[in-house]
Coordinates of C-alpha atoms in Angstrom, one line a residue:
M1 CA 51.0 56.5 17.5
K2 CA 48.0 58.5 16.5
I3 CA 50.1 60.5 14.0
K4 CA 51.3 57.2 12.5
W5 CA 47.7 56.1 12.0
A6 CA 46.7 59.3 10.4
F7 CA 49.6 59.1 8.1
R8 CA 48.8 55.5 7.2
V9 CA 45.2 56.3 6.4
V10 CA 46.2 59.3 4.3
I11 CA 48.6 57.1 2.3
A12 CA 45.9 54.5 1.8
Y13 CA 43.6 57.0 0.4
L14 CA 46.2 58.3 -2.1
L15 CA 46.9 54.8 -3.2
F16 CA 43.2 54.1 -3.6
G17 CA 42.9 57.2 -5.8
I18 CA 45.8 56.1 -8.0
L19 CA 44.1 52.7 -8.4
M20 CA 40.8 54.2 -9.4
Y21 CA 42.6 56.6 -11.8
L22 CA 44.3 53.6 -13.5
Y23 CA 41.0 51.7 -13.6
L24 CA 38.9 54.4 -15.1
F25 CA 41.5 56.0 -17.5
H26 CA 43.4 52.9 -18.7
M27 CA 41.7 49.6 -17.8
A28 CA 37.9 50.0 -18.0
N29 CA 36.2 49.0 -21.2
T30 CA 33.5 51.6 -22.3
S31 CA 33.2 50.6 -26.0
I32 CA 30.0 49.6 -27.7
P33 CA 29.6 45.8 -28.4
T34 CA 30.5 45.1 -32.1
N35 CA 26.8 44.0 -32.8
L36 CA 25.5 47.4 -31.8
K37 CA 27.7 49.4 -34.0
G38 CA 25.6 51.7 -36.2
T39 CA 22.4 51.2 -34.1
S40 CA 20.6 54.0 -32.3
A41 CA 22.4 52.9 -29.1
D42 CA 25.7 53.6 -30.7
P43 CA 26.8 57.3 -29.6
A44 CA 28.7 57.5 -33.0
T45 CA 25.2 57.8 -34.7
F46 CA 23.9 60.8 -32.7
L47 CA 27.1 62.5 -31.4
N48 CA 29.7 64.3 -33.5
S49 CA 33.4 63.6 -33.0
R50 CA 33.9 66.5 -30.5
E51 CA 30.9 65.5 -28.6
L52 CA 32.1 61.9 -28.4
F53 CA 35.6 63.0 -27.2
L54 CA 34.1 65.3 -24.6
S55 CA 31.7 62.6 -23.4
E56 CA 34.5 60.1 -22.8
D57 CA 36.8 62.6 -21.3
Y58 CA 34.3 64.3 -18.9
S59 CA 32.7 60.9 -17.8
K60 CA 36.2 59.6 -16.7
I61 CA 36.8 62.7 -14.7
R62 CA 33.3 62.7 -13.1
N63 CA 33.5 59.1 -12.2
L64 CA 36.9 59.5 -10.6
L65 CA 35.7 62.4 -8.6
F66 CA 32.7 60.3 -7.4
F67 CA 35.0 57.5 -6.3
L68 CA 37.4 60.0 -4.5
S69 CA 34.6 61.9 -2.7
T70 CA 33.1 59.3 -0.4
P71 CA 36.3 58.0 0.9
Y72 CA 37.5 61.6 1.3
E73 CA 34.6 62.1 3.8
W74 CA 35.7 59.0 5.7
L75 CA 39.2 60.4 5.8
F76 CA 37.8 63.6 7.3
Y77 CA 35.8 61.8 10.0
F78 CA 38.8 59.6 10.9
L79 CA 41.3 62.4 11.1
I80 CA 39.0 64.6 13.2
L81 CA 38.6 61.8 15.6
I82 CA 42.2 60.5 15.9
L83 CA 43.7 64.0 16.1
G84 CA 41.3 64.9 19.0
I85 CA 39.7 67.8 17.0
S86 CA 36.2 66.5 17.7
T87 CA 37.0 66.3 21.4
V88 CA 38.2 70.0 21.3
F89 CA 34.9 70.9 19.7
E90 CA 32.9 69.1 22.5
K91 CA 35.1 70.9 25.2
W92 CA 34.3 74.3 23.7
S93 CA 30.6 73.5 23.6
R94 CA 30.7 72.5 27.3
H95 CA 32.8 75.6 28.4
T96 CA 30.2 77.8 26.6
S97 CA 27.1 76.5 28.2
R98 CA 25.5 73.9 30.4
N99 CA 22.5 73.6 28.3
R100 CA 22.5 70.6 26.0
I101 CA 20.7 72.3 23.2
I102 CA 23.3 75.1 23.0
Q103 CA 26.1 72.7 23.5
T104 CA 24.8 70.6 20.5
L105 CA 24.4 73.9 18.4
I106 CA 28.0 75.0 19.2
Y107 CA 29.6 71.5 18.5
L108 CA 27.6 71.1 15.3
F109 CA 28.6 74.5 14.1
W110 CA 32.4 73.9 14.4
F111 CA 32.0 70.3 13.1
S112 CA 30.0 71.4 10.1
L113 CA 32.3 74.3 9.4
A114 CA 35.4 71.9 9.6
S115 CA 33.6 69.5 7.2
F116 CA 32.7 72.3 4.8
I117 CA 36.3 73.6 4.6
F118 CA 37.8 70.1 4.3
T119 CA 35.4 69.0 1.4
F120 CA 35.3 72.2 -0.3
P121 CA 38.4 71.5 -2.7
L122 CA 36.7 68.5 -4.2
S123 CA 33.5 70.3 -4.5
Y124 CA 35.1 73.2 -6.3
I125 CA 37.0 70.9 -8.5
S126 CA 33.7 69.1 -9.6
Y127 CA 32.1 72.5 -10.2
R128 CA 35.0 73.8 -12.3
F129 CA 35.2 70.8 -14.5
S130 CA 31.3 71.0 -15.1
C131 CA 31.9 74.6 -16.2
I132 CA 34.9 73.7 -18.5
Y133 CA 32.9 71.0 -20.3
H134 CA 29.9 73.4 -20.5
I135 CA 27.6 71.3 -18.3
S136 CA 27.2 74.0 -15.6
T137 CA 26.4 77.6 -16.6
Q138 CA 26.4 78.7 -13.0
T139 CA 28.5 81.6 -12.0
F140 CA 30.8 81.1 -9.0
H141 CA 28.7 83.5 -6.9
S142 CA 25.5 81.6 -7.7
W143 CA 27.3 78.3 -6.9
M144 CA 28.7 79.6 -3.6
K145 CA 25.3 80.7 -2.8
D146 CA 23.9 77.2 -3.2
E147 CA 26.9 75.9 -1.1
I148 CA 26.1 78.3 1.7
I149 CA 22.4 77.4 1.6
D150 CA 23.4 73.7 1.7
F151 CA 25.5 74.4 4.8
W152 CA 22.7 75.9 6.7
V153 CA 19.9 73.5 5.5
N154 CA 22.2 70.5 6.5
Y155 CA 23.1 72.3 9.8
V156 CA 19.5 72.7 10.9
T157 CA 18.6 69.2 9.8
M158 CA 21.6 67.7 11.5
F159 CA 20.8 69.5 14.7
V160 CA 17.4 68.0 14.9
I161 CA 18.8 64.6 14.2
V162 CA 21.9 64.7 16.4
F163 CA 20.1 66.4 19.4
V164 CA 17.5 63.7 19.5
L165 CA 20.0 60.8 18.7
Y166 CA 22.3 61.5 21.5
A167 CA 19.4 62.1 23.9
L168 CA 18.3 58.6 23.0
M169 CA 21.8 57.3 23.4
K170 CA 22.0 58.6 27.0
K171 CA 18.5 57.4 27.9
F172 CA 18.5 54.0 26.2
K173 CA 22.0 52.7 26.4
K174 CA 21.4 49.4 24.5
K175 CA 18.2 50.1 22.6
W176 CA 18.8 53.5 21.4
W177 CA 19.1 52.4 17.7
L178 CA 15.5 50.9 17.9
M179 CA 14.1 54.2 19.4
A180 CA 16.0 56.2 16.8
W181 CA 14.6 54.0 14.0
L182 CA 11.0 54.4 15.3
L183 CA 11.3 58.2 15.3
S184 CA 12.9 58.2 11.9
I185 CA 9.8 57.0 10.2
P186 CA 7.7 60.0 10.8
F187 CA 10.7 62.3 10.3
T188 CA 11.3 60.7 6.9
I189 CA 7.7 61.1 5.9
F190 CA 7.6 64.7 7.1
M191 CA 10.8 65.6 5.2
T192 CA 9.5 64.1 2.0
F193 CA 6.3 66.0 2.4
I194 CA 7.9 69.5 2.9
Q195 CA 10.7 68.9 0.3
P196 CA 8.8 70.5 -2.7
V197 CA 7.3 73.4 -0.9
V198 CA 10.0 74.4 1.7
I199 CA 13.4 73.1 0.8
D200 CA 13.5 73.0 -3.1
P201 CA 12.4 76.7 -3.4
L202 CA 15.5 77.7 -1.4
Y203 CA 17.6 76.7 -4.5
N204 CA 15.4 77.5 -7.4
H205 CA 12.3 79.4 -8.4
F206 CA 9.2 77.3 -9.4
Y207 CA 6.3 78.6 -11.3
P208 CA 3.4 77.2 -13.3
L209 CA 4.4 76.0 -16.8
K210 CA 4.3 78.9 -19.2
D211 CA 3.4 76.9 -22.3
K212 CA -0.2 76.2 -21.6
A213 CA -0.6 74.1 -24.7
L214 CA 2.1 71.8 -23.7
E215 CA 0.5 71.7 -20.1
A216 CA -2.8 70.7 -21.6
K217 CA -1.1 67.8 -23.3
I218 CA 0.7 66.7 -20.2
L219 CA -2.4 67.0 -18.1
A220 CA -4.4 65.1 -20.7
L221 CA -1.6 62.3 -20.4
A222 CA -2.0 62.4 -16.6
D223 CA -5.7 61.9 -16.9
K224 CA -5.2 59.0 -19.2
A225 CA -2.9 57.5 -16.5
H226 CA -5.6 58.3 -13.8
I227 CA -3.3 60.8 -12.1
P228 CA -5.0 63.7 -10.2
A229 CA -3.0 66.8 -11.5
N230 CA -4.0 70.3 -12.0
H231 CA -0.7 72.0 -12.7
V232 CA 2.8 71.3 -14.1
Y233 CA 5.6 73.3 -12.7
E234 CA 8.6 74.7 -14.4
V235 CA 11.9 75.5 -12.7
N236 CA 14.5 77.9 -14.0
M237 CA 17.6 75.6 -14.3
S238 CA 19.1 77.1 -17.4
A239 CA 20.9 79.8 -15.1
K240 CA 22.8 76.8 -13.6
T241 CA 23.1 73.9 -16.1
N242 CA 22.7 72.7 -19.6
A243 CA 21.6 69.3 -18.5
L244 CA 18.1 68.2 -18.8
N245 CA 15.7 66.7 -16.2
A246 CA 12.1 66.2 -15.1
Y247 CA 10.7 64.6 -12.0
V248 CA 7.7 64.0 -9.9
T249 CA 8.4 65.0 -6.1
G250 CA 6.5 65.0 -2.8
I251 CA 3.7 63.0 -1.4
G252 CA 0.0 63.7 -0.8
S253 CA -1.2 67.2 -1.5
N254 CA 2.3 68.4 -2.0
S255 CA 3.2 66.2 -4.9
R256 CA 4.4 68.0 -8.0
I257 CA 5.2 67.4 -11.6
V258 CA 8.3 69.4 -12.4
L259 CA 10.1 70.2 -15.7
W260 CA 13.5 71.9 -16.0
D261 CA 13.3 74.8 -18.4
T262 CA 16.4 73.3 -20.2
T263 CA 14.2 70.3 -21.0
L264 CA 11.5 72.6 -22.4
N265 CA 14.0 74.5 -24.5
K266 CA 15.9 71.6 -26.0
L267 CA 13.4 68.7 -26.5
S268 CA 10.3 68.6 -28.7
D269 CA 6.8 68.1 -27.3
R270 CA 6.8 64.4 -28.2
E271 CA 10.0 63.9 -26.4
I272 CA 8.8 65.9 -23.3
L273 CA 5.5 63.8 -23.2
F274 CA 7.6 60.6 -23.3
I275 CA 9.6 61.8 -20.3
M276 CA 6.5 63.0 -18.5
A277 CA 5.0 59.5 -19.0
H278 CA 8.1 58.0 -17.5
E279 CA 7.6 60.1 -14.4
M280 CA 4.0 59.3 -14.3
G281 CA 5.0 55.6 -14.2
H282 CA 6.8 56.3 -11.1
Y283 CA 3.6 57.8 -9.7
V284 CA 1.2 55.1 -10.9
E285 CA 3.5 52.3 -9.6
K286 CA 3.9 54.1 -6.3
H287 CA 7.7 54.1 -6.5
I288 CA 8.1 56.9 -4.0
Y289 CA 6.3 54.8 -1.3
F290 CA 8.4 51.7 -2.1
G291 CA 11.4 53.8 -1.9
M292 CA 10.4 55.2 1.4
A293 CA 9.7 51.7 2.7
G294 CA 13.1 50.4 1.4
Y295 CA 14.7 53.3 3.1
I296 CA 13.0 52.6 6.5
I297 CA 13.9 48.9 6.4
L298 CA 17.5 49.7 5.5
T299 CA 17.6 52.4 8.3
L300 CA 16.6 49.8 10.8
I301 CA 19.4 47.4 9.7
G302 CA 21.9 50.2 9.4
L303 CA 21.2 51.6 12.9
W304 CA 21.5 48.2 14.5
L305 CA 24.8 47.6 12.7
I306 CA 26.1 51.1 13.8
S307 CA 25.2 50.4 17.4
K308 CA 27.2 47.1 17.4
I309 CA 30.2 48.6 15.5
M310 CA 30.4 51.7 17.6
A311 CA 30.2 49.9 20.8
Y312 CA 33.1 47.6 19.5
M313 CA 35.2 50.4 18.3
V314 CA 34.9 52.5 21.5
K315 CA 35.6 49.4 23.7
K316 CA 38.7 48.4 21.7
Y317 CA 40.1 51.7 20.3
G318 CA 38.5 54.2 22.5
R319 CA 41.8 55.7 23.8
T320 CA 43.1 56.0 20.2
L321 CA 39.9 57.6 19.0
N322 CA 39.7 59.9 22.1
L323 CA 36.3 58.4 23.1
T324 CA 35.1 56.9 26.3
S325 CA 31.5 56.4 25.4
I326 CA 29.3 56.4 22.2
S327 CA 26.9 58.8 23.9
Q328 CA 29.4 61.6 24.0
I329 CA 28.8 64.0 21.1
S330 CA 32.4 63.9 20.0
S331 CA 31.6 60.4 18.8
L332 CA 29.5 61.8 15.9
P333 CA 32.4 61.5 13.3
L334 CA 32.5 57.8 14.1
F335 CA 28.8 57.5 13.8
L336 CA 28.9 59.4 10.3
M337 CA 31.9 57.5 9.1
I338 CA 30.2 54.1 9.9
S339 CA 26.9 55.3 8.4
S340 CA 28.7 56.4 5.2
M341 CA 30.6 53.2 4.8
L342 CA 27.3 51.2 5.2
I343 CA 25.5 53.3 2.7
F344 CA 28.3 52.9 0.2
A345 CA 28.4 49.1 0.7
A346 CA 24.6 49.0 0.2
S347 CA 24.7 51.2 -2.8
P348 CA 25.0 48.3 -5.4
L349 CA 21.7 46.9 -3.9
T350 CA 19.9 50.2 -3.7
N351 CA 21.0 51.2 -7.1
W352 CA 19.8 47.9 -8.5
G353 CA 16.5 48.5 -7.0
S354 CA 16.3 52.0 -8.4
R355 CA 17.3 50.6 -11.9
Y356 CA 14.5 48.2 -11.7
E357 CA 12.0 51.0 -11.0
E358 CA 13.3 53.1 -13.8
T359 CA 13.0 50.2 -16.2
R360 CA 9.4 49.8 -15.1
A361 CA 8.9 53.5 -15.7
D362 CA 10.3 53.4 -19.1
R363 CA 8.0 50.4 -20.0
Y364 CA 5.1 52.4 -18.6
A365 CA 6.1 55.4 -20.8
I366 CA 6.1 53.2 -23.9
H367 CA 2.7 51.7 -23.2
L368 CA 1.2 55.1 -22.4
T369 CA 2.6 57.1 -25.4
H370 CA 3.2 54.3 -28.0
D371 CA 6.0 56.7 -29.2
K372 CA 9.2 54.7 -29.3
K373 CA 10.9 57.2 -31.6
A374 CA 10.4 60.0 -29.3
G375 CA 11.8 57.9 -26.5
I376 CA 15.0 57.1 -28.3
K377 CA 15.4 60.7 -29.4
A378 CA 14.9 61.8 -25.8
F379 CA 17.5 59.5 -24.4
Q380 CA 20.0 60.5 -27.2
D381 CA 19.4 64.2 -26.3
L382 CA 19.8 63.5 -22.6
T383 CA 23.2 61.8 -23.4
R384 CA 24.4 64.8 -25.4
S385 CA 23.3 67.5 -22.9
G386 CA 24.9 65.7 -19.9
L387 CA 27.9 64.2 -21.9
S388 CA 27.0 60.9 -20.4
E389 CA 28.5 57.5 -21.3
V390 CA 26.1 55.1 -22.9
N391 CA 28.1 52.1 -21.6
P392 CA 29.9 53.0 -18.4
P393 CA 32.5 50.8 -16.7
L394 CA 31.1 48.0 -14.5
L395 CA 32.2 49.4 -11.2
V396 CA 30.7 52.7 -12.1
K397 CA 27.4 51.1 -13.1
I398 CA 27.3 49.1 -9.9
F399 CA 28.2 51.9 -7.4
R400 CA 27.0 55.0 -9.1
Y401 CA 24.1 54.3 -11.6
D402 CA 20.6 54.4 -10.1
H403 CA 19.3 54.5 -13.8
P404 CA 19.8 51.9 -16.4
T405 CA 22.6 52.8 -18.8
M406 CA 21.6 54.8 -21.8
M407 CA 22.6 51.9 -24.0
E408 CA 20.2 49.5 -22.2
R409 CA 17.3 52.0 -22.2
I410 CA 17.7 52.7 -26.0
L411 CA 18.0 49.0 -26.7
R412 CA 14.8 48.2 -24.8
L413 CA 12.9 50.7 -26.9
E414 CA 14.4 49.2 -30.1
K415 CA 13.4 45.7 -29.0
Y416 CA 9.9 46.8 -28.2
K417 CA 9.8 48.5 -31.6
N418 CA 10.8 45.3 -33.3
K419 CA 7.9 43.4 -31.6

């Protein structure tokens, strides 16, 4: 019976993949509206024929991989549960030691290793396509190094979360979700605080901006926006990608303004200042704090739903899933599967909120710099460097885009210009 369920789920995943392929490659409409032909939002006006072809081709592949990757994780969690592999990992951990800390470390190691191996093919395919389309400049050795760092960073973070979570499940059988939520608040703030100075440097080298003349312009802009900033940081991303980016990260004394060196190499000073003004808009309007507040609220709702769904699943399908209680650590795949499904279901809402904040930041950049031409050119260059679609399919926009589409962003600048 369990083998039949596993087979049915695999078939369902394959059918879903076929449907998404048909939608993205044959049914979705990504053409520019007729009234926008020839405008600055029309990619034909700023991309050559080869860039247009590559943009359309790569976007379809990237979108397909996005829609395949999340259900692929669900497939892993389901198979490792129903085939009893999670239970085997738990038995190994118990036979090795009676100490709960060591048991959690051992179980998580085998679980994380199995997850890494299972998801590696899709990760590698995504990496290879980014190389083929000249988005990634990263060597396999460098990419693999990042994957291994990811493995250990996730392993350490997961250990802290899982050990505390399952200790709460054992102690507070019905209200564990509330206790877990209360503890998640300081943990979230702490992780946001240490991200720029502890985690990010594990992947890339950060250093003060070399172009001091440009730094002076950025700091003058920050002063105009009443942002206390003494340094702008540069990160060496050109060894990994041709894409462009800039961001503000961290909170309190660890907050940083960061520019990728690819952005510095490919954009003019005016374009960089517009992008910096956009990032300053996030800071001025305190989007990082609103984002944290939203995350904390959604975590409360999510943990409550997970507690109800897990209790129901164990009660009704416990034998099939090889579970007798939600507090046994082998139920972790069920916890992660439900969490991932809820996050995916909530993504239209969270993406909408993020797109609203990005729109606000764009407007702030216009008011701060009064340089619409630089903004339009920057968005066009971002499209070219990332081979992005200016008008993605509806499902892609809803489930994947946490920024407005480039067509929307450029049109907003054009309309502001007309005023």
